């Protein structure tokens, strides 16, 4: 079955530094990947839609200069949290959709970011 | 904006009991998925329903898609402690990015 790999699974960084999270589709090509943020005991909030070869589409309220998304190939999208602050601490999850309009999303295992 | 409302938000039951989780919207969805998520992990797909009125069974789990494709339900028979987790419904609309809209989630705890 389709697998999405997300790395790292956990990261702790100091305030002011930047963190890059990778999302890879392992056995299928994903022209579109999605980045979500999840607060404790809450549902997933879509941050942005990552499109291969073009700029990402950000949801309202998400700062594009703070959360940089690069989708350089059909199997890799990256999310960089720039100048991280403690309030950026969260669980970040990526997903990718297989081909076909009704194809389900396959999720990575998430990245727990802690900014100290 | 397509919105999905899930109910209940929290559910705590004893092992062996039955339960139903609901996912409702005023919008029509081309498909609807149910996911289960455990702490510290990404959501795992349980089922996709695409046809109005469709019923799918996965062992003790029964999923139904409403006739008008605006709502869905998940019924668990004889719940087990291993069913504990966050259950999420997500609807796929006819948008360019094939973006999913997620419900708020139902946190289920099954006590022994």
mmCIF file of N, CA, C and O in Angstrom, chain A residues 9-10 32 34 36 38-46 49 51 59 91 93 97-98 100-110 112, chain B residues 6 10 30-31 33 35 37-45 48 50 86 88 92-100 102-105 107:
data_model
loop_
_atom_site.group_PDB
_atom_site.id
_atom_site.type_symbol
_atom_site.label_atom_id
_atom_site.label_comp_id
_atom_site.label_asym_id
_atom_site.label_seq_id
_atom_site.Cartn_x
_atom_site.Cartn_y
_atom_site.Cartn_z
ATOM 1 N N UNK A 9 10.846 12.431 13.380
ATOM 2 C CA UNK A 9 9.629 12.172 14.141
ATOM 3 C C UNK A 9 9.537 13.101 15.347
ATOM 4 O O UNK A 9 8.436 13.436 15.801
ATOM 5 N N UNK A 10 10.703 13.459 15.867
ATOM 6 C CA UNK A 10 10.729 14.394 16.991
ATOM 7 C C UNK A 10 11.902 15.339 16.810
ATOM 8 O O UNK A 10 12.961 14.926 16.340
ATOM 9 N N UNK A 32 0.592 16.586 -5.329
ATOM 10 C CA UNK A 32 0.082 17.440 -4.263
ATOM 11 C C UNK A 32 0.293 16.785 -2.913
ATOM 12 O O UNK A 32 -0.032 15.614 -2.735
ATOM 13 N N UNK A 34 -0.014 17.765 1.439
ATOM 14 C CA UNK A 34 -0.669 18.672 2.360
ATOM 15 C C UNK A 34 0.068 18.684 3.691
ATOM 16 O O UNK A 34 0.554 17.652 4.152
ATOM 17 N N UNK A 36 -0.351 19.683 7.728
ATOM 18 C CA UNK A 36 -1.307 19.948 8.787
ATOM 19 C C UNK A 36 -0.575 20.231 10.084
ATOM 20 O O UNK A 36 0.553 19.796 10.313
ATOM 21 N N UNK A 38 -1.458 19.995 14.309
ATOM 22 C CA UNK A 38 -2.419 19.434 15.243
ATOM 23 C C UNK A 38 -2.026 19.782 16.672
ATOM 24 O O UNK A 38 -0.923 19.449 17.125
ATOM 25 N N UNK A 39 -2.929 20.453 17.370
ATOM 26 C CA UNK A 39 -2.719 20.755 18.775
ATOM 27 C C UNK A 39 -3.255 19.595 19.607
ATOM 28 O O UNK A 39 -4.090 18.823 19.140
ATOM 29 N N UNK A 40 -2.769 19.480 20.851
ATOM 30 C CA UNK A 40 -3.166 18.337 21.689
ATOM 31 C C UNK A 40 -4.680 18.156 21.762
ATOM 32 O O UNK A 40 -5.426 19.110 21.968
ATOM 33 N N UNK A 41 -5.099 16.940 21.543
ATOM 34 C CA UNK A 41 -6.500 16.531 21.657
ATOM 35 C C UNK A 41 -7.417 17.251 20.677
ATOM 36 O O UNK A 41 -8.623 17.321 20.897
ATOM 37 N N UNK A 42 -6.858 17.770 19.615
ATOM 38 C CA UNK A 42 -7.678 18.434 18.611
ATOM 39 C C UNK A 42 -7.496 17.769 17.246
ATOM 40 O O UNK A 42 -6.635 16.922 17.059
ATOM 41 N N UNK A 43 -8.337 18.165 16.311
ATOM 42 C CA UNK A 43 -8.273 17.609 14.965
ATOM 43 C C UNK A 43 -7.146 18.267 14.174
ATOM 44 O O UNK A 43 -6.433 19.134 14.681
ATOM 45 N N UNK A 44 -7.012 17.853 12.943
ATOM 46 C CA UNK A 44 -5.962 18.384 12.084
ATOM 47 C C UNK A 44 -6.405 19.701 11.459
ATOM 48 O O UNK A 44 -7.532 19.819 10.983
ATOM 49 N N UNK A 45 -5.500 20.658 11.450
ATOM 50 C CA UNK A 45 -5.770 21.943 10.806
ATOM 51 C C UNK A 45 -4.876 22.060 9.583
ATOM 52 O O UNK A 45 -3.651 22.005 9.705
ATOM 53 N N UNK A 46 -5.465 22.227 8.419
ATOM 54 C CA UNK A 46 -4.693 22.352 7.202
ATOM 55 C C UNK A 46 -3.925 23.660 7.219
ATOM 56 O O UNK A 46 -4.498 24.724 7.442
ATOM 57 N N UNK A 49 -1.225 23.690 1.078
ATOM 58 C CA UNK A 49 -1.206 22.671 0.038
ATOM 59 C C UNK A 49 0.067 22.870 -0.766
ATOM 60 O O UNK A 49 0.316 23.968 -1.291
ATOM 61 N N UNK A 51 2.351 22.084 -3.929
ATOM 62 C CA UNK A 51 2.208 21.666 -5.316
ATOM 63 C C UNK A 51 3.585 21.526 -5.961
ATOM 64 O O UNK A 51 4.398 22.447 -5.899
ATOM 65 N N UNK A 59 -3.293 28.375 3.814
ATOM 66 C CA UNK A 59 -4.610 28.654 4.388
ATOM 67 C C UNK A 59 -4.572 30.020 5.089
ATOM 68 O O UNK A 59 -3.509 30.521 5.466
ATOM 69 N N UNK A 91 2.414 19.396 16.758
ATOM 70 C CA UNK A 91 2.561 18.151 15.997
ATOM 71 C C UNK A 91 2.242 18.487 14.547
ATOM 72 O O UNK A 91 1.139 18.929 14.226
ATOM 73 N N UNK A 93 1.946 17.267 10.607
ATOM 74 C CA UNK A 93 1.696 16.034 9.852
ATOM 75 C C UNK A 93 1.579 16.368 8.373
ATOM 76 O O UNK A 93 0.917 17.342 8.005
ATOM 77 N N UNK A 97 -1.743 12.422 -1.576
ATOM 78 C CA UNK A 97 -2.864 11.699 -2.179
ATOM 79 C C UNK A 97 -2.377 10.902 -3.376
ATOM 80 O O UNK A 97 -1.593 11.395 -4.182
ATOM 81 N N UNK A 98 -2.859 9.703 -3.467
ATOM 82 C CA UNK A 98 -2.550 8.896 -4.636
ATOM 83 C C UNK A 98 -3.283 9.420 -5.849
ATOM 84 O O UNK A 98 -4.011 10.410 -5.769
ATOM 85 N N UNK A 100 -6.030 9.738 -8.806
ATOM 86 C CA UNK A 100 -7.468 9.483 -8.853
ATOM 87 C C UNK A 100 -8.198 10.442 -7.947
ATOM 88 O O UNK A 100 -7.764 10.741 -6.843
ATOM 89 N N UNK A 101 -9.358 10.916 -8.421
ATOM 90 C CA UNK A 101 -10.087 11.957 -7.700
ATOM 91 C C UNK A 101 -10.496 11.530 -6.302
ATOM 92 O O UNK A 101 -10.480 12.311 -5.366
ATOM 93 N N UNK A 102 -10.896 10.288 -6.139
ATOM 94 C CA UNK A 102 -11.363 9.814 -4.839
ATOM 95 C C UNK A 102 -10.297 9.041 -4.073
ATOM 96 O O UNK A 102 -10.617 8.339 -3.113
ATOM 97 N N UNK A 103 -9.055 9.176 -4.484
ATOM 98 C CA UNK A 103 -7.993 8.480 -3.763
ATOM 99 C C UNK A 103 -7.872 9.042 -2.357
ATOM 100 O O UNK A 103 -7.915 10.257 -2.161
ATOM 101 N N UNK A 104 -7.734 8.177 -1.375
ATOM 102 C CA UNK A 104 -7.611 8.672 -0.001
ATOM 103 C C UNK A 104 -6.250 9.295 0.247
ATOM 104 O O UNK A 104 -5.302 9.057 -0.488
ATOM 105 N N UNK A 105 -6.191 10.073 1.284
ATOM 106 C CA UNK A 105 -4.916 10.622 1.712
ATOM 107 C C UNK A 105 -4.160 9.604 2.555
ATOM 108 O O UNK A 105 -4.760 8.865 3.325
ATOM 109 N N UNK A 106 -2.871 9.570 2.356
ATOM 110 C CA UNK A 106 -2.008 8.744 3.192
ATOM 111 C C UNK A 106 -1.145 9.691 4.007
ATOM 112 O O UNK A 106 -0.558 10.627 3.471
ATOM 113 N N UNK A 107 -1.072 9.427 5.294
ATOM 114 C CA UNK A 107 -0.414 10.342 6.197
ATOM 115 C C UNK A 107 0.951 9.854 6.629
ATOM 116 O O UNK A 107 1.186 8.653 6.770
ATOM 117 N N UNK A 108 1.847 10.819 6.865
ATOM 118 C CA UNK A 108 3.083 10.501 7.551
ATOM 119 C C UNK A 108 2.797 10.303 9.019
ATOM 120 O O UNK A 108 1.664 10.527 9.479
ATOM 121 N N UNK A 109 3.801 9.890 9.768
ATOM 122 C CA UNK A 109 3.618 9.636 11.192
ATOM 123 C C UNK A 109 3.783 10.881 12.052
ATOM 124 O O UNK A 109 3.739 10.794 13.272
ATOM 125 N N UNK A 110 3.977 12.018 11.397
ATOM 126 C CA UNK A 110 4.004 13.259 12.150
ATOM 127 C C UNK A 110 5.365 13.603 12.712
ATOM 128 O O UNK A 110 6.245 12.742 12.870
ATOM 129 N N UNK A 112 6.879 15.793 16.000
ATOM 130 C CA UNK A 112 6.625 16.545 17.230
ATOM 131 C C UNK A 112 7.723 17.594 17.375
ATOM 132 O O UNK A 112 8.872 17.267 17.582
ATOM 133 N N UNK B 6 -18.430 16.609 13.798
ATOM 134 C CA UNK B 6 -18.436 15.269 14.360
ATOM 135 C C UNK B 6 -19.046 15.303 15.747
ATOM 136 O O UNK B 6 -18.827 16.225 16.526
ATOM 137 N N UNK B 10 -16.224 13.597 22.649
ATOM 138 C CA UNK B 10 -15.559 12.668 23.564
ATOM 139 C C UNK B 10 -16.533 11.549 23.920
ATOM 140 O O UNK B 10 -17.744 11.770 24.036
ATOM 141 N N UNK B 30 -17.932 14.320 -2.483
ATOM 142 C CA UNK B 30 -17.763 13.274 -3.489
ATOM 143 C C UNK B 30 -17.326 11.965 -2.844
ATOM 144 O O UNK B 30 -17.581 10.884 -3.381
ATOM 145 N N UNK B 31 -16.662 12.049 -1.724
ATOM 146 C CA UNK B 31 -16.251 10.860 -0.986
ATOM 147 C C UNK B 31 -16.027 11.246 0.461
ATOM 148 O O UNK B 31 -15.893 12.432 0.788
ATOM 149 N N UNK B 33 -13.876 9.835 4.025
ATOM 150 C CA UNK B 33 -12.972 8.871 4.627
ATOM 151 C C UNK B 33 -13.075 8.925 6.157
ATOM 152 O O UNK B 33 -13.356 9.969 6.734
ATOM 153 N N UNK B 35 -10.697 7.992 9.507
ATOM 154 C CA UNK B 35 -9.344 7.710 9.951
ATOM 155 C C UNK B 35 -9.360 7.468 11.461
ATOM 156 O O UNK B 35 -10.215 7.981 12.190
ATOM 157 N N UNK B 37 -6.540 7.733 14.698
ATOM 158 C CA UNK B 37 -5.221 8.231 15.048
ATOM 159 C C UNK B 37 -4.909 7.919 16.499
ATOM 160 O O UNK B 37 -5.733 8.163 17.380
ATOM 161 N N UNK B 38 -3.714 7.417 16.715
ATOM 162 C CA UNK B 38 -3.235 7.179 18.078
ATOM 163 C C UNK B 38 -2.246 8.286 18.437
ATOM 164 O O UNK B 38 -1.650 8.898 17.552
ATOM 165 N N UNK B 39 -2.067 8.555 19.722
ATOM 166 C CA UNK B 39 -1.187 9.650 20.143
ATOM 167 C C UNK B 39 0.208 9.534 19.543
ATOM 168 O O UNK B 39 0.811 8.460 19.549
ATOM 169 N N UNK B 40 0.711 10.647 19.013
ATOM 170 C CA UNK B 40 2.067 10.668 18.484
ATOM 171 C C UNK B 40 2.231 10.031 17.121
ATOM 172 O O UNK B 40 3.368 9.857 16.663
ATOM 173 N N UNK B 41 1.128 9.677 16.499
ATOM 174 C CA UNK B 41 1.211 9.059 15.172
ATOM 175 C C UNK B 41 0.292 9.772 14.198
ATOM 176 O O UNK B 41 -0.592 10.527 14.590
ATOM 177 N N UNK B 42 0.508 9.511 12.910
ATOM 178 C CA UNK B 42 -0.380 10.084 11.916
ATOM 179 C C UNK B 42 -1.667 9.292 11.808
ATOM 180 O O UNK B 42 -1.741 8.134 12.240
ATOM 181 N N UNK B 43 -2.715 9.875 11.245
ATOM 182 C CA UNK B 43 -3.981 9.154 11.058
ATOM 183 C C UNK B 43 -3.805 7.974 10.117
ATOM 184 O O UNK B 43 -3.050 8.045 9.150
ATOM 185 N N UNK B 44 -4.523 6.922 10.385
ATOM 186 C CA UNK B 44 -4.502 5.727 9.546
ATOM 187 C C UNK B 44 -5.880 5.557 8.935
ATOM 188 O O UNK B 44 -6.890 5.581 9.638
ATOM 189 N N UNK B 45 -5.906 5.391 7.623
ATOM 190 C CA UNK B 45 -7.177 5.265 6.920
ATOM 191 C C UNK B 45 -7.897 3.972 7.297
ATOM 192 O O UNK B 45 -7.309 2.896 7.277
ATOM 193 N N UNK B 48 -13.010 4.283 2.922
ATOM 194 C CA UNK B 48 -13.484 5.351 2.044
ATOM 195 C C UNK B 48 -14.856 4.957 1.530
ATOM 196 O O UNK B 48 -15.051 3.831 1.067
ATOM 197 N N UNK B 50 -17.967 6.247 -1.134
ATOM 198 C CA UNK B 50 -18.132 7.184 -2.258
ATOM 199 C C UNK B 50 -19.563 7.234 -2.786
ATOM 200 O O UNK B 50 -19.934 8.190 -3.462
ATOM 201 N N UNK B 86 -8.401 8.530 18.475
ATOM 202 C CA UNK B 86 -9.109 9.673 17.904
ATOM 203 C C UNK B 86 -9.636 9.259 16.535
ATOM 204 O O UNK B 86 -8.866 8.843 15.673
ATOM 205 N N UNK B 88 -11.433 10.339 13.071
ATOM 206 C CA UNK B 88 -11.600 11.530 12.253
ATOM 207 C C UNK B 88 -12.343 11.176 10.974
ATOM 208 O O UNK B 88 -11.999 10.204 10.303
ATOM 209 N N UNK B 92 -13.963 14.637 0.871
ATOM 210 C CA UNK B 92 -13.273 15.112 -0.317
ATOM 211 C C UNK B 92 -14.266 15.825 -1.200
ATOM 212 O O UNK B 92 -15.271 15.255 -1.597
ATOM 213 N N UNK B 93 -13.968 17.075 -1.531
ATOM 214 C CA UNK B 93 -14.872 17.841 -2.375
ATOM 215 C C UNK B 93 -14.370 17.941 -3.785
ATOM 216 O O UNK B 93 -13.325 17.428 -4.144
ATOM 217 N N UNK B 94 -15.134 18.594 -4.584
ATOM 218 C CA UNK B 94 -14.747 18.760 -5.984
ATOM 219 C C UNK B 94 -13.893 20.006 -6.142
ATOM 220 O O UNK B 94 -14.225 20.929 -6.885
ATOM 221 N N UNK B 95 -12.778 20.064 -5.430
ATOM 222 C CA UNK B 95 -11.914 21.236 -5.550
ATOM 223 C C UNK B 95 -10.627 20.855 -6.255
ATOM 224 O O UNK B 95 -10.266 19.696 -6.349
ATOM 225 N N UNK B 96 -9.953 21.881 -6.736
ATOM 226 C CA UNK B 96 -8.795 21.658 -7.595
ATOM 227 C C UNK B 96 -7.706 20.864 -6.910
ATOM 228 O O UNK B 96 -7.035 20.053 -7.528
ATOM 229 N N UNK B 97 -7.493 21.096 -5.622
ATOM 230 C CA UNK B 97 -6.408 20.415 -4.936
ATOM 231 C C UNK B 97 -6.806 19.095 -4.335
ATOM 232 O O UNK B 97 -6.001 18.450 -3.685
ATOM 233 N N UNK B 98 -8.054 18.661 -4.590
ATOM 234 C CA UNK B 98 -8.553 17.443 -3.954
ATOM 235 C C UNK B 98 -8.332 17.480 -2.462
ATOM 236 O O UNK B 98 -7.993 16.491 -1.835
ATOM 237 N N UNK B 99 -8.501 18.635 -1.882
ATOM 238 C CA UNK B 99 -8.227 18.832 -0.472
ATOM 239 C C UNK B 99 -9.309 18.183 0.369
ATOM 240 O O UNK B 99 -10.487 18.211 0.016
ATOM 241 N N UNK B 100 -8.890 17.611 1.467
ATOM 242 C CA UNK B 100 -9.835 17.021 2.399
ATOM 243 C C UNK B 100 -10.212 18.033 3.460
ATOM 244 O O UNK B 100 -9.379 18.807 3.913
ATOM 245 N N UNK B 102 -11.532 18.102 7.300
ATOM 246 C CA UNK B 102 -11.603 17.214 8.447
ATOM 247 C C UNK B 102 -12.671 17.664 9.427
ATOM 248 O O UNK B 102 -12.887 18.859 9.648
ATOM 249 N N UNK B 103 -13.322 16.677 10.018
ATOM 250 C CA UNK B 103 -14.188 16.949 11.148
ATOM 251 C C UNK B 103 -13.337 17.201 12.377
ATOM 252 O O UNK B 103 -12.122 17.033 12.353
ATOM 253 N N UNK B 104 -14.002 17.606 13.461
ATOM 254 C CA UNK B 104 -13.275 17.957 14.676
ATOM 255 C C UNK B 104 -12.742 16.765 15.453
ATOM 256 O O UNK B 104 -11.966 16.926 16.383
ATOM 257 N N UNK B 105 -13.160 15.568 15.060
ATOM 258 C CA UNK B 105 -12.647 14.384 15.722
ATOM 259 C C UNK B 105 -13.500 13.929 16.882
ATOM 260 O O UNK B 105 -14.177 14.728 17.546
ATOM 261 N N UNK B 107 -12.893 11.636 20.272
ATOM 262 C CA UNK B 107 -11.906 10.936 21.096
ATOM 263 C C UNK B 107 -12.610 9.837 21.873
ATOM 264 O O UNK B 107 -13.453 10.109 22.720
#
